Tab-separated table of N, CA, C and O in Angstrom:
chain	number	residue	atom	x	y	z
A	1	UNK	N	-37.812	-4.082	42.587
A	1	UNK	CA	-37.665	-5.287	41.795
A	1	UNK	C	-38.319	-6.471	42.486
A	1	UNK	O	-39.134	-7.178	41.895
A	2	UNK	N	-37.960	-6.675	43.723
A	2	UNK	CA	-38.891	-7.577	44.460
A	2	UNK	C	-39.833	-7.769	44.468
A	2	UNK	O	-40.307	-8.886	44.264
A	3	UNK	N	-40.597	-6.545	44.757
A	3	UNK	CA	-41.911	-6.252	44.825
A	3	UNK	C	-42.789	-6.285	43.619
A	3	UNK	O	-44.013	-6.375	43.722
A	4	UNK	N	-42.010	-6.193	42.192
A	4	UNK	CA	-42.973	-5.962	40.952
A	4	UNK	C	-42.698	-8.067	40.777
A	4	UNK	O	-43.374	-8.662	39.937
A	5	UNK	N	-41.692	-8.849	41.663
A	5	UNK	CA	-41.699	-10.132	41.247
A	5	UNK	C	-42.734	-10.787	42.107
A	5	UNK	O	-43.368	-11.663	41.519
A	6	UNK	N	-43.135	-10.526	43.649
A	6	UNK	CA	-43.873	-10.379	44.226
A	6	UNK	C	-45.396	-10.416	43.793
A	6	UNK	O	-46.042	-11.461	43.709
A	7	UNK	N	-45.801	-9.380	43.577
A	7	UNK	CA	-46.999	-9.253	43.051
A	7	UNK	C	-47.172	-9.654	41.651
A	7	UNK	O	-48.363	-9.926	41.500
A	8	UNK	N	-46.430	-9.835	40.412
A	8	UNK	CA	-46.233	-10.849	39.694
A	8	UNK	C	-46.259	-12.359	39.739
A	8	UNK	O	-46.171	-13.120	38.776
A	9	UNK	N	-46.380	-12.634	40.880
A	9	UNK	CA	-46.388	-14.278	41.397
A	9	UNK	C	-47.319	-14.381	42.090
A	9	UNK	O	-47.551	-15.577	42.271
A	10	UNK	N	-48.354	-13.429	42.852
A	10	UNK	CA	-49.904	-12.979	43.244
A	10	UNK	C	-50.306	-13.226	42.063
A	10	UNK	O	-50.319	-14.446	41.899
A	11	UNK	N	-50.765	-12.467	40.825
A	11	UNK	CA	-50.839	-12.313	39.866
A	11	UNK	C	-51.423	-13.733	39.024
A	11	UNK	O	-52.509	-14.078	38.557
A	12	UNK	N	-49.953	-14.369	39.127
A	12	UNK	CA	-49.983	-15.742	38.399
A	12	UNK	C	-50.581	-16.678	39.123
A	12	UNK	O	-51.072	-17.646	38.542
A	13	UNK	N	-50.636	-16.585	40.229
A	13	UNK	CA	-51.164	-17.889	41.416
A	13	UNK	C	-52.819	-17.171	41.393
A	13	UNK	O	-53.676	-18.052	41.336
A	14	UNK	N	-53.303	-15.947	41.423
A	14	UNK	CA	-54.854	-16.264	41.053
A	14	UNK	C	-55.254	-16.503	39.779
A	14	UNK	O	-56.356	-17.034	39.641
A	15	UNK	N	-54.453	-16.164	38.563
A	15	UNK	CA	-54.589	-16.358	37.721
A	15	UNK	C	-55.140	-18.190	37.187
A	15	UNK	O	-56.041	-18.715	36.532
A	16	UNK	N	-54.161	-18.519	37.821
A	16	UNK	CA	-54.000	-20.239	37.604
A	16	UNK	C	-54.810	-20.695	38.060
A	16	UNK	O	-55.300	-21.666	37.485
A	17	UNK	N	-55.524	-20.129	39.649
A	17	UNK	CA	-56.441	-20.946	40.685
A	17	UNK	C	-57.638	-20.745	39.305
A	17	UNK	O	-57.962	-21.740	38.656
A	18	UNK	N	-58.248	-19.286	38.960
A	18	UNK	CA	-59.177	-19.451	38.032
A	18	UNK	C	-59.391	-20.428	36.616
A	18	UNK	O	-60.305	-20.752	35.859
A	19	UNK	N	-57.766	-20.694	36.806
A	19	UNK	CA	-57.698	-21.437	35.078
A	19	UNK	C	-58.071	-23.363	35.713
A	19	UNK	O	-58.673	-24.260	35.123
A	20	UNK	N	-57.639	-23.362	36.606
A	20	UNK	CA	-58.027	-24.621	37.143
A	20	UNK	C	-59.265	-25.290	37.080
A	20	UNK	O	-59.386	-26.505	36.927
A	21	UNK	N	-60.191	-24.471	37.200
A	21	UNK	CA	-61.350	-24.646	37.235
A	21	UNK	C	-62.217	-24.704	35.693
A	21	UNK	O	-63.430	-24.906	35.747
A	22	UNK	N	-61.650	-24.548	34.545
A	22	UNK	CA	-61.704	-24.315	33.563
A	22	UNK	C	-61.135	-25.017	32.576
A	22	UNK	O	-60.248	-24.476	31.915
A	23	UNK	N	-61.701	-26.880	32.182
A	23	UNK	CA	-61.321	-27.536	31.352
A	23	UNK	C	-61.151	-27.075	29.992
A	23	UNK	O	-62.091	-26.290	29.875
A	24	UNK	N	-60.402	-27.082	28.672
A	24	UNK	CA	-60.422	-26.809	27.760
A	24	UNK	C	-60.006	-25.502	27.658
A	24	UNK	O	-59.937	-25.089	26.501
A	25	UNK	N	-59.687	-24.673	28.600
A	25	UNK	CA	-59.048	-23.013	28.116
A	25	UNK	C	-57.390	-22.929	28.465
A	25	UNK	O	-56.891	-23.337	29.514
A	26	UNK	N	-56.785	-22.415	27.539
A	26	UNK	CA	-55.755	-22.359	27.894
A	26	UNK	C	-55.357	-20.766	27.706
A	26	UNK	O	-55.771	-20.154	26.722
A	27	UNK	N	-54.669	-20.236	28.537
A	27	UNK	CA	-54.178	-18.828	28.429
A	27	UNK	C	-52.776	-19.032	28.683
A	27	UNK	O	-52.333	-20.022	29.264
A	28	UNK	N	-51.910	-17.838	28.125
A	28	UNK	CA	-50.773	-17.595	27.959
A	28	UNK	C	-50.256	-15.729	27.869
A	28	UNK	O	-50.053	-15.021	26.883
A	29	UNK	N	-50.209	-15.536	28.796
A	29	UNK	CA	-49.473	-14.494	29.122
A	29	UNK	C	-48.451	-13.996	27.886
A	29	UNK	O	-47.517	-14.686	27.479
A	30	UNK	N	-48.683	-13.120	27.541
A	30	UNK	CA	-47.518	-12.455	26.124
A	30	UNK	C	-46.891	-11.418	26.887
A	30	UNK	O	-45.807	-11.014	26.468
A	31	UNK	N	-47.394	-10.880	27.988
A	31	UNK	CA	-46.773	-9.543	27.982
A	31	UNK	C	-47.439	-8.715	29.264
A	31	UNK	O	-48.640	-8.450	29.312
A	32	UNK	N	-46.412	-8.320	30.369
A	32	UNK	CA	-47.415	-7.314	31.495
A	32	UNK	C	-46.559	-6.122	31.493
A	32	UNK	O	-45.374	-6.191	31.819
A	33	UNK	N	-47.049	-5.182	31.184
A	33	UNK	CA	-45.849	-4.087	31.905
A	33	UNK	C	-46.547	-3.044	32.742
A	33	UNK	O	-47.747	-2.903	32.976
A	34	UNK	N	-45.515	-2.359	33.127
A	34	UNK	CA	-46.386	-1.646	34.580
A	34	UNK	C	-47.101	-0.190	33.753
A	34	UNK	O	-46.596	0.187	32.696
A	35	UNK	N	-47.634	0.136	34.021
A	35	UNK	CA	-48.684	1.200	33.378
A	35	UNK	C	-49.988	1.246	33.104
A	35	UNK	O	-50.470	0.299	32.484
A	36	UNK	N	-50.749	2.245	33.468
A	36	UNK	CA	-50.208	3.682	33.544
A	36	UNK	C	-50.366	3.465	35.355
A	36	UNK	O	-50.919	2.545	35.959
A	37	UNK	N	-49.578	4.815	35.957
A	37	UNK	CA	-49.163	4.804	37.235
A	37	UNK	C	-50.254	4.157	38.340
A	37	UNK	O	-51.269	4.679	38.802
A	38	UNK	N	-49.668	2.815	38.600
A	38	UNK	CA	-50.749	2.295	39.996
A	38	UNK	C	-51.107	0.914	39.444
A	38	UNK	O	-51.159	-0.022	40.242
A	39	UNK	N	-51.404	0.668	37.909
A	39	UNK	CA	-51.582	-0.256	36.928
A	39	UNK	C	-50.413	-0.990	36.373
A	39	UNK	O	-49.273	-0.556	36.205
A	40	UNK	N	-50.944	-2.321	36.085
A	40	UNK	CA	-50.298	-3.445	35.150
A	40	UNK	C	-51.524	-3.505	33.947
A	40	UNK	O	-52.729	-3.712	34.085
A	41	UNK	N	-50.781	-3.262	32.811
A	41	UNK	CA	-51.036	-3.891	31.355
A	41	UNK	C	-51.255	-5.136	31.210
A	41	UNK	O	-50.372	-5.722	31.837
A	42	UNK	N	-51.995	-5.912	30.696
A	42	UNK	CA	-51.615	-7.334	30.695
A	42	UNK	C	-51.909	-7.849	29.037
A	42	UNK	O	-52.715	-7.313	28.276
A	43	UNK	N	-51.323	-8.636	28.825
A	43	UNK	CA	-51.880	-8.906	27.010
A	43	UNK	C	-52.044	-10.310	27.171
A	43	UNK	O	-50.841	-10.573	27.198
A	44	UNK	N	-52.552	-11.322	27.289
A	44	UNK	CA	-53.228	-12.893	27.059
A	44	UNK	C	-53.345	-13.387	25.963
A	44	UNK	O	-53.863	-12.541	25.235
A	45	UNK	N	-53.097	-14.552	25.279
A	45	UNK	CA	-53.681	-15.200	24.232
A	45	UNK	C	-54.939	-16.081	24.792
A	45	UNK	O	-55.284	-15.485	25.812
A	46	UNK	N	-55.790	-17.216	24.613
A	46	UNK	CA	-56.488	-17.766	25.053
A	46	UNK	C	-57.228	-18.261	23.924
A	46	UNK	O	-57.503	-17.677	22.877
A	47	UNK	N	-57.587	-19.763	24.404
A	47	UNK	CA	-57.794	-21.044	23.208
A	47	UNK	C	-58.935	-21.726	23.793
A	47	UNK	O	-58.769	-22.208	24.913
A	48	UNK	N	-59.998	-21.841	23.262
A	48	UNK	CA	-61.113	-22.511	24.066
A	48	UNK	C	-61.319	-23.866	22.849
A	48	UNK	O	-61.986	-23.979	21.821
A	49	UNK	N	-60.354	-24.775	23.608
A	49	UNK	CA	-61.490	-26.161	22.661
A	49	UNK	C	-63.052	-25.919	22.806
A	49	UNK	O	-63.600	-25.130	23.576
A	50	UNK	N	-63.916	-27.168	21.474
A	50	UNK	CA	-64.689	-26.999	21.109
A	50	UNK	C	-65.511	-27.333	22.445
A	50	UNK	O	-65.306	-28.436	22.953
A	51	UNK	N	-66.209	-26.667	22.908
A	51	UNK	CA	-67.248	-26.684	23.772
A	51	UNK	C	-67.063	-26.428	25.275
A	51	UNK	O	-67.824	-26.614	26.224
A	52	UNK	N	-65.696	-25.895	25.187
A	52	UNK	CA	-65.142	-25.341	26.340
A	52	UNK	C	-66.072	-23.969	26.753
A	52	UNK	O	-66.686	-23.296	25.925
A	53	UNK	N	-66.041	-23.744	28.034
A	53	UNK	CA	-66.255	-22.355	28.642
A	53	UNK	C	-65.943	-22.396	29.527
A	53	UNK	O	-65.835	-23.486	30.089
A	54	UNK	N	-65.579	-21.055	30.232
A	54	UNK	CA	-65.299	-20.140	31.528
A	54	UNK	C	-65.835	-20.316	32.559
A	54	UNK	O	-66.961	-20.792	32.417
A	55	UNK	N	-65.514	-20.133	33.649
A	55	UNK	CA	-66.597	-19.861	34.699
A	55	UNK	C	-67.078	-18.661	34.718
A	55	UNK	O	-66.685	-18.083	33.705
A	56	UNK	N	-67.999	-17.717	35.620
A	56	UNK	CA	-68.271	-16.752	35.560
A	56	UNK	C	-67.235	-16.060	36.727
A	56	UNK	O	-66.982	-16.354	37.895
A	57	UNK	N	-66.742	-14.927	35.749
A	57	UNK	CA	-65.942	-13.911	36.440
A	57	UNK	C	-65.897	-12.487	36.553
A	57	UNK	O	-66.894	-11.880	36.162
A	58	UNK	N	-65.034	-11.903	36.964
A	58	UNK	CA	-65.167	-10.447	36.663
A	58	UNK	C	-63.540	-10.273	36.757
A	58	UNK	O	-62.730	-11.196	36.842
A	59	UNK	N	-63.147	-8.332	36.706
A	59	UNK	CA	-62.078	-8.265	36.389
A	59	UNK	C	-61.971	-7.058	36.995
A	59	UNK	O	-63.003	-6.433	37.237
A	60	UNK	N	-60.818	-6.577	37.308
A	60	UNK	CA	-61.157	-5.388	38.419
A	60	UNK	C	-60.962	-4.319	37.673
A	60	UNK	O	-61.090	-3.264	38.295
A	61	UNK	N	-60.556	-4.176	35.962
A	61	UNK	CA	-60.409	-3.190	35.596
A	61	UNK	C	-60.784	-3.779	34.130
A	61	UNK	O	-61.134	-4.955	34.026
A	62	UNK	N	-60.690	-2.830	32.872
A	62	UNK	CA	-61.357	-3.160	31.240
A	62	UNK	C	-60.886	-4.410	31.023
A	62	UNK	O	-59.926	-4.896	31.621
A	63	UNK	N	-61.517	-4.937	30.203
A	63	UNK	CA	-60.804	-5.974	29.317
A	63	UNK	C	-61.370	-5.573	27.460
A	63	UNK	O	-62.349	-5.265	26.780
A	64	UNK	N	-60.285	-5.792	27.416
A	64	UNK	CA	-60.576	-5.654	25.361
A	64	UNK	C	-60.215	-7.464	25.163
A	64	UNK	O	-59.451	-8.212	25.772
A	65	UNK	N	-61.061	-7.657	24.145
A	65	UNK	CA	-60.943	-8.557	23.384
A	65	UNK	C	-60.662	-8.839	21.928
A	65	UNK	O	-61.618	-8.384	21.299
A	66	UNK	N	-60.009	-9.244	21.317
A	66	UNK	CA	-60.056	-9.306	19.980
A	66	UNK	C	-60.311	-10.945	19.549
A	66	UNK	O	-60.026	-11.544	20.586
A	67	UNK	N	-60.580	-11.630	18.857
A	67	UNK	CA	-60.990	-12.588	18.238
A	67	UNK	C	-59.966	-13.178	17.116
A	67	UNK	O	-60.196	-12.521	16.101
A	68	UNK	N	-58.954	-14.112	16.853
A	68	UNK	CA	-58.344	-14.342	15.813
A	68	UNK	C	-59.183	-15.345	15.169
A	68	UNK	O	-59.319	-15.202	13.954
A	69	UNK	N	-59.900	-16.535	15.835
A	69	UNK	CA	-60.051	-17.829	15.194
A	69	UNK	C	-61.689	-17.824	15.652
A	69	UNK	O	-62.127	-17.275	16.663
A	70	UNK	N	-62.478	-18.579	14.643
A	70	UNK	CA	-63.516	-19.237	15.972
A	70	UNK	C	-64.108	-17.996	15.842
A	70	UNK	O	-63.683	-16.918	15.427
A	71	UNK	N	-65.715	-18.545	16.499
A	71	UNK	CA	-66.405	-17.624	17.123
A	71	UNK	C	-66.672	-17.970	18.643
A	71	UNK	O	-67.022	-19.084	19.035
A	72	UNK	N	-66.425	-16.678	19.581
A	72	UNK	CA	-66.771	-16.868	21.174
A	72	UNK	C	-68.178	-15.844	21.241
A	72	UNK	O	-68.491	-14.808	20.655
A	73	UNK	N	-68.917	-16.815	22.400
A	73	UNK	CA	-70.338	-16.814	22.869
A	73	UNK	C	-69.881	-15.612	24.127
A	73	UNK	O	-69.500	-16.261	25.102
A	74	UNK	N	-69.817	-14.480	24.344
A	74	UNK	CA	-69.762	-13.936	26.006
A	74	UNK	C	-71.152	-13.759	26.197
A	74	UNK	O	-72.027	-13.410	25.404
A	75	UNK	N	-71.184	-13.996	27.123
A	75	UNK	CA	-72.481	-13.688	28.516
A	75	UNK	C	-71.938	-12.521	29.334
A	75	UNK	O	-70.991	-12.582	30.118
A	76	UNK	N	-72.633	-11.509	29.056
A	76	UNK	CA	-72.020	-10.341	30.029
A	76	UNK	C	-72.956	-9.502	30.487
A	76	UNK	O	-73.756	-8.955	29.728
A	77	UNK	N	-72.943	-9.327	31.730
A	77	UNK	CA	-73.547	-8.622	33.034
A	77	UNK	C	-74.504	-7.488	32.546
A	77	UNK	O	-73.759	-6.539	32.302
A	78	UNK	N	-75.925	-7.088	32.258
A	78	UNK	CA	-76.273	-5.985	31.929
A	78	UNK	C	-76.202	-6.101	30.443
A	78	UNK	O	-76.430	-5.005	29.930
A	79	UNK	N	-75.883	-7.375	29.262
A	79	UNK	CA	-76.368	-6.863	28.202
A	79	UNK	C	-76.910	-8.673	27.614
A	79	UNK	O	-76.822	-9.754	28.197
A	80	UNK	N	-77.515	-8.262	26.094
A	80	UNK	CA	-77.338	-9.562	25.621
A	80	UNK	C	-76.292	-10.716	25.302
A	80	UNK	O	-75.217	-10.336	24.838
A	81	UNK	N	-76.398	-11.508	25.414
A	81	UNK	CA	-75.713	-12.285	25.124
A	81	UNK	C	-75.360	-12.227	23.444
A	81	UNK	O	-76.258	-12.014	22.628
A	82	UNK	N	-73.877	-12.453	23.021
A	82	UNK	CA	-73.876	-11.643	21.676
A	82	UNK	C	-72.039	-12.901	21.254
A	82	UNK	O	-71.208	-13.368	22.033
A	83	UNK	N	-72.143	-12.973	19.899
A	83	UNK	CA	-71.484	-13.905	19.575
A	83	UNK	C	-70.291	-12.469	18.789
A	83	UNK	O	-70.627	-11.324	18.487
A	84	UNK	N	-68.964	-13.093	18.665
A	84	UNK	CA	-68.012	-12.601	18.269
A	84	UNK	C	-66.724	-13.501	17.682
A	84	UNK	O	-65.937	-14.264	18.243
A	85	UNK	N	-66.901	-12.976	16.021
A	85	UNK	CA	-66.618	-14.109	15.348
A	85	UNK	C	-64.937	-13.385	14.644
A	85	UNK	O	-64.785	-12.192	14.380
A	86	UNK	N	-63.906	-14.422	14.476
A	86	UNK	CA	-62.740	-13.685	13.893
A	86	UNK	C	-62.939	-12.340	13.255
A	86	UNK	O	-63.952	-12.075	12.608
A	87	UNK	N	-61.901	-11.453	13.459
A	87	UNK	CA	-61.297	-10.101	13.509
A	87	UNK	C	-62.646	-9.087	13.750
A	87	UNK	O	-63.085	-8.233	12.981
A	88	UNK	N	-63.158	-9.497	15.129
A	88	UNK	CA	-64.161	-8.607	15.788
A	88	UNK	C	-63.609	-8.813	17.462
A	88	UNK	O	-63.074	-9.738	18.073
A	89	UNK	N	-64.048	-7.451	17.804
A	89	UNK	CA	-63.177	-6.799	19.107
A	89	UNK	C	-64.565	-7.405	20.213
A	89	UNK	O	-65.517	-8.169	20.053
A	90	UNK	N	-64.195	-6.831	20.999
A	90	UNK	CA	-65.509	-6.844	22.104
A	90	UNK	C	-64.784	-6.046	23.726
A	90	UNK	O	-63.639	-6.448	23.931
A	91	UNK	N	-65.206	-5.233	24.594
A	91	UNK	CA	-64.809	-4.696	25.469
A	91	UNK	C	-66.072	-5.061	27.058
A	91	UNK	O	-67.299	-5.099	26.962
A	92	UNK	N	-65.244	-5.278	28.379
A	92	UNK	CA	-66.186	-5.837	29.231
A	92	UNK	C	-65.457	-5.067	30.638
A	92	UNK	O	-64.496	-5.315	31.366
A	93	UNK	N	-66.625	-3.883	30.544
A	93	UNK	CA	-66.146	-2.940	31.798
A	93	UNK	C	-65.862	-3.648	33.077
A	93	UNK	O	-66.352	-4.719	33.434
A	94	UNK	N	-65.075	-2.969	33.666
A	94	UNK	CA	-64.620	-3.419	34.970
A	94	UNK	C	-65.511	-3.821	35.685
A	94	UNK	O	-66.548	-3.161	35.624
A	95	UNK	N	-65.497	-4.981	36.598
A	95	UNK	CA	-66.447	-5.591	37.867
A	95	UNK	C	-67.785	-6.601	37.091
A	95	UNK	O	-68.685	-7.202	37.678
A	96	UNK	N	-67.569	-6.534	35.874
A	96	UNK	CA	-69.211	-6.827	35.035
A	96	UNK	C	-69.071	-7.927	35.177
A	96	UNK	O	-67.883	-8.205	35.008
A	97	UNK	N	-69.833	-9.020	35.478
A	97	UNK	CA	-69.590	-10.450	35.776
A	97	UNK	C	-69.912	-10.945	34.071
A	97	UNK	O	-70.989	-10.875	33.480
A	98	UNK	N	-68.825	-11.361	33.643
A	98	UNK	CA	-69.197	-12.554	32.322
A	98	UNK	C	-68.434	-13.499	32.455
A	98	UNK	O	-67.654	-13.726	33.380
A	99	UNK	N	-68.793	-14.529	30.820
A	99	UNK	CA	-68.031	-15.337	30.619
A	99	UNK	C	-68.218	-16.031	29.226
A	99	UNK	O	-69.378	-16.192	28.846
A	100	UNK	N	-67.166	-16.467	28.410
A	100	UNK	CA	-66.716	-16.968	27.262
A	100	UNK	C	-66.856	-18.303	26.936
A	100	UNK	O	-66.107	-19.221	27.270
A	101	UNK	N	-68.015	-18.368	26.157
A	101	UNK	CA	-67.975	-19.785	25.602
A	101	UNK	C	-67.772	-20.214	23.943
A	101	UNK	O	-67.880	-19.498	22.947
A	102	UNK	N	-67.463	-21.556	24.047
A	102	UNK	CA	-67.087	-21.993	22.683
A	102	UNK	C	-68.306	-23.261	22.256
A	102	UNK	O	-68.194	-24.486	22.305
A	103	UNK	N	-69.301	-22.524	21.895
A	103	UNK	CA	-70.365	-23.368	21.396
A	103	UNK	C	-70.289	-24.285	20.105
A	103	UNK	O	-71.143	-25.055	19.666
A	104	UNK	N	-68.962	-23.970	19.595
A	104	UNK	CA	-68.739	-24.965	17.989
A	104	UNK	C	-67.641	-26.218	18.241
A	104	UNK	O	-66.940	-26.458	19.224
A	105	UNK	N	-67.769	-26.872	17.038
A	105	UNK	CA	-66.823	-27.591	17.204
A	105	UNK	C	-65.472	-27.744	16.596
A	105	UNK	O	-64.823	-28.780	16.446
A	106	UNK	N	-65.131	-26.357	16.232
A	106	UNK	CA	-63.441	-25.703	15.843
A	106	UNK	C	-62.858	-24.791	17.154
A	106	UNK	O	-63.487	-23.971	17.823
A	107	UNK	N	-61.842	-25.094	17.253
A	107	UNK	CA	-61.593	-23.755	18.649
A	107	UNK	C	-61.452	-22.735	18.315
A	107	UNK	O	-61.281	-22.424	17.137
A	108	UNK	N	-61.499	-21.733	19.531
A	108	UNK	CA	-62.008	-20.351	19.526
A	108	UNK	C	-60.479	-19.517	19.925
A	108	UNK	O	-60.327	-19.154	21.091
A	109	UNK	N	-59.629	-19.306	19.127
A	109	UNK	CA	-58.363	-18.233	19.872
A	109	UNK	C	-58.793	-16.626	20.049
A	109	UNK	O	-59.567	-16.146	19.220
A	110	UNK	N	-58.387	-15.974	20.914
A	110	UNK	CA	-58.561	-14.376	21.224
A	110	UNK	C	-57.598	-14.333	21.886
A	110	UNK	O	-56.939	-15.303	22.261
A	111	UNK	N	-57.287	-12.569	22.234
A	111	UNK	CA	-56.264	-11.744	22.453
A	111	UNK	C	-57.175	-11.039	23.308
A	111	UNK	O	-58.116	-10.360	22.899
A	112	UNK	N	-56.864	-11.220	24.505
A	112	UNK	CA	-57.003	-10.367	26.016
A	112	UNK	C	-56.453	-9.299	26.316
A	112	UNK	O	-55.428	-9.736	26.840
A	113	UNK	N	-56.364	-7.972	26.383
A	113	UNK	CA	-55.708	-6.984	27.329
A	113	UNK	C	-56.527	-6.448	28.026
A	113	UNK	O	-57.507	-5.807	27.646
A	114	UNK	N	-56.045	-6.759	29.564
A	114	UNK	CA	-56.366	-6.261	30.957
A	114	UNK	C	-55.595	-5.317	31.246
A	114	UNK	O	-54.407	-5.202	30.944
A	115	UNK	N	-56.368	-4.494	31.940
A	115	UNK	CA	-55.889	-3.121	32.564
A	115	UNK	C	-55.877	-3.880	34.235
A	115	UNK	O	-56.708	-4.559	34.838
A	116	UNK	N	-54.844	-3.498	34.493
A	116	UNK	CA	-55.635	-4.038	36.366
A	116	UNK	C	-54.606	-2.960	37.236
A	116	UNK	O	-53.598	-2.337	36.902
A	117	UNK	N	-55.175	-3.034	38.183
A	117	UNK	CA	-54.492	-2.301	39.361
A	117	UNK	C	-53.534	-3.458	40.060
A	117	UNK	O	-53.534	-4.662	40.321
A	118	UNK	N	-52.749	-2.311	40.180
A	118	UNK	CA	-51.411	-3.274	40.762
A	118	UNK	C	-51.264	-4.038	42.178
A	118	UNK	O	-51.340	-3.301	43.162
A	119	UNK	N	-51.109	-5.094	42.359
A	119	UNK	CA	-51.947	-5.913	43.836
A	119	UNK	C	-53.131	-6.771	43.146
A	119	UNK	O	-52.905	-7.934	42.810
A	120	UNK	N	-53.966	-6.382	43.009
A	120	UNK	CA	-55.206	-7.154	42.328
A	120	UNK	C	-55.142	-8.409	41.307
A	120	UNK	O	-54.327	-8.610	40.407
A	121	UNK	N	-56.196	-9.155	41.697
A	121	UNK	CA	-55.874	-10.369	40.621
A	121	UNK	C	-56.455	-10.095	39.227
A	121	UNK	O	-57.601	-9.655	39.316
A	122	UNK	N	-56.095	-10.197	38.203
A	122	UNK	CA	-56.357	-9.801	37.036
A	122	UNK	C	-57.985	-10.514	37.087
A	122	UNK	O	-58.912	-9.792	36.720
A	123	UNK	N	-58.290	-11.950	37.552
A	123	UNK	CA	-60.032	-11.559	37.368
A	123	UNK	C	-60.108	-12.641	38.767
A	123	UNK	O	-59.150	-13.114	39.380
A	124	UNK	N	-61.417	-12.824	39.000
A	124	UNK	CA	-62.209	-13.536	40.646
A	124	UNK	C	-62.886	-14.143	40.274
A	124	UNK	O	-63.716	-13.578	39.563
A	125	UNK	N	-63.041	-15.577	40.442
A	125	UNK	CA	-64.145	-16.257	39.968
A	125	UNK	C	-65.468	-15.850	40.936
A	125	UNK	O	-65.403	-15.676	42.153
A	126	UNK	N	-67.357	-15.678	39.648
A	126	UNK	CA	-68.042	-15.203	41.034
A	126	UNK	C	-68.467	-16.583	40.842
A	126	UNK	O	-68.303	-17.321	39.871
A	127	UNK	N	-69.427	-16.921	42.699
A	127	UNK	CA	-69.646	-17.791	42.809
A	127	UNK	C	-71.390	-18.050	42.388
A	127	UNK	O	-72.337	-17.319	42.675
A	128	UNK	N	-71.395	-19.336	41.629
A	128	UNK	CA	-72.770	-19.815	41.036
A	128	UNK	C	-73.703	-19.780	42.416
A	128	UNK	O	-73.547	-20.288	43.527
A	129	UNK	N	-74.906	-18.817	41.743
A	129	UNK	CA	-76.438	-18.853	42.890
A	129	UNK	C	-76.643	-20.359	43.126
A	129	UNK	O	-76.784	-21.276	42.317
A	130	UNK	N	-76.624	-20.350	44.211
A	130	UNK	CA	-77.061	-21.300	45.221
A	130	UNK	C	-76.626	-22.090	45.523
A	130	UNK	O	-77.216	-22.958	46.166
A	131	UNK	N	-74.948	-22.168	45.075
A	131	UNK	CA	-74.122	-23.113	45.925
A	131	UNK	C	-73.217	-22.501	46.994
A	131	UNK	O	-72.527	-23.228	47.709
């Protein structure tokens, strides 16, 4: 019990350091449970005011996306850049460096589930070439 509050509070404290850095996004945790063996589930909501974006990150394990509102811009590692507009999915293999932007001026809501290994921060900000 300690230990799943423990690394649950790892968890949330990199979570936050990444959200810090990130005017206009807001995420909200719906739901982590432990599974499958070694793994945490994670389910996110996330709201990008109009012209908000991400930094560039990665994630140590899948991420699925789904789209409720809005269309989001991802930039992701190894493909085109490709827009995803309400009730369209999108998936961003483990380690792939992207990131989510909101190029309009309505906001953008989606539904996150992370797979992550247990210990690990659900994502790492990478750092911009040449600073």
């Amino acid at each position: 019990m300690i230990r799943t509050l423990l690394v649950g509070t790892v968890l949330l404290i990199a979570g936050v350091s990444v959200c810090a850095q990130q005017p206009g996004v807001q995420r909200k945790t719906l739901l982590t449970e432990d599974g499958p063996p070694g793994f945490q589930t994670m389910v996110n909501t996330l709201e990008f005011a109009p012209g908000a974006r991400e930094v560039k990150h990665t994630h140590p394990g899948p991420l699925i996306g789904y789209v409720l509102e809005g269309t989001l811009t991802l930039e992701h590692e190894g493909r085109s850049t490709a827009s995803y507009k309400a009730g369209e999915a999108f998936y961003v293999e483990p380690g792939k460096v992207h990131l989510g932007i909101n190029s309009s001026d309505a906001p953008v809501k989606f539904i996150a589930t992370l797979v992550v290994e247990k210990g690990k921060p659900p994502s790492s900000p990478v750092p911009e070439q040449g600073k």
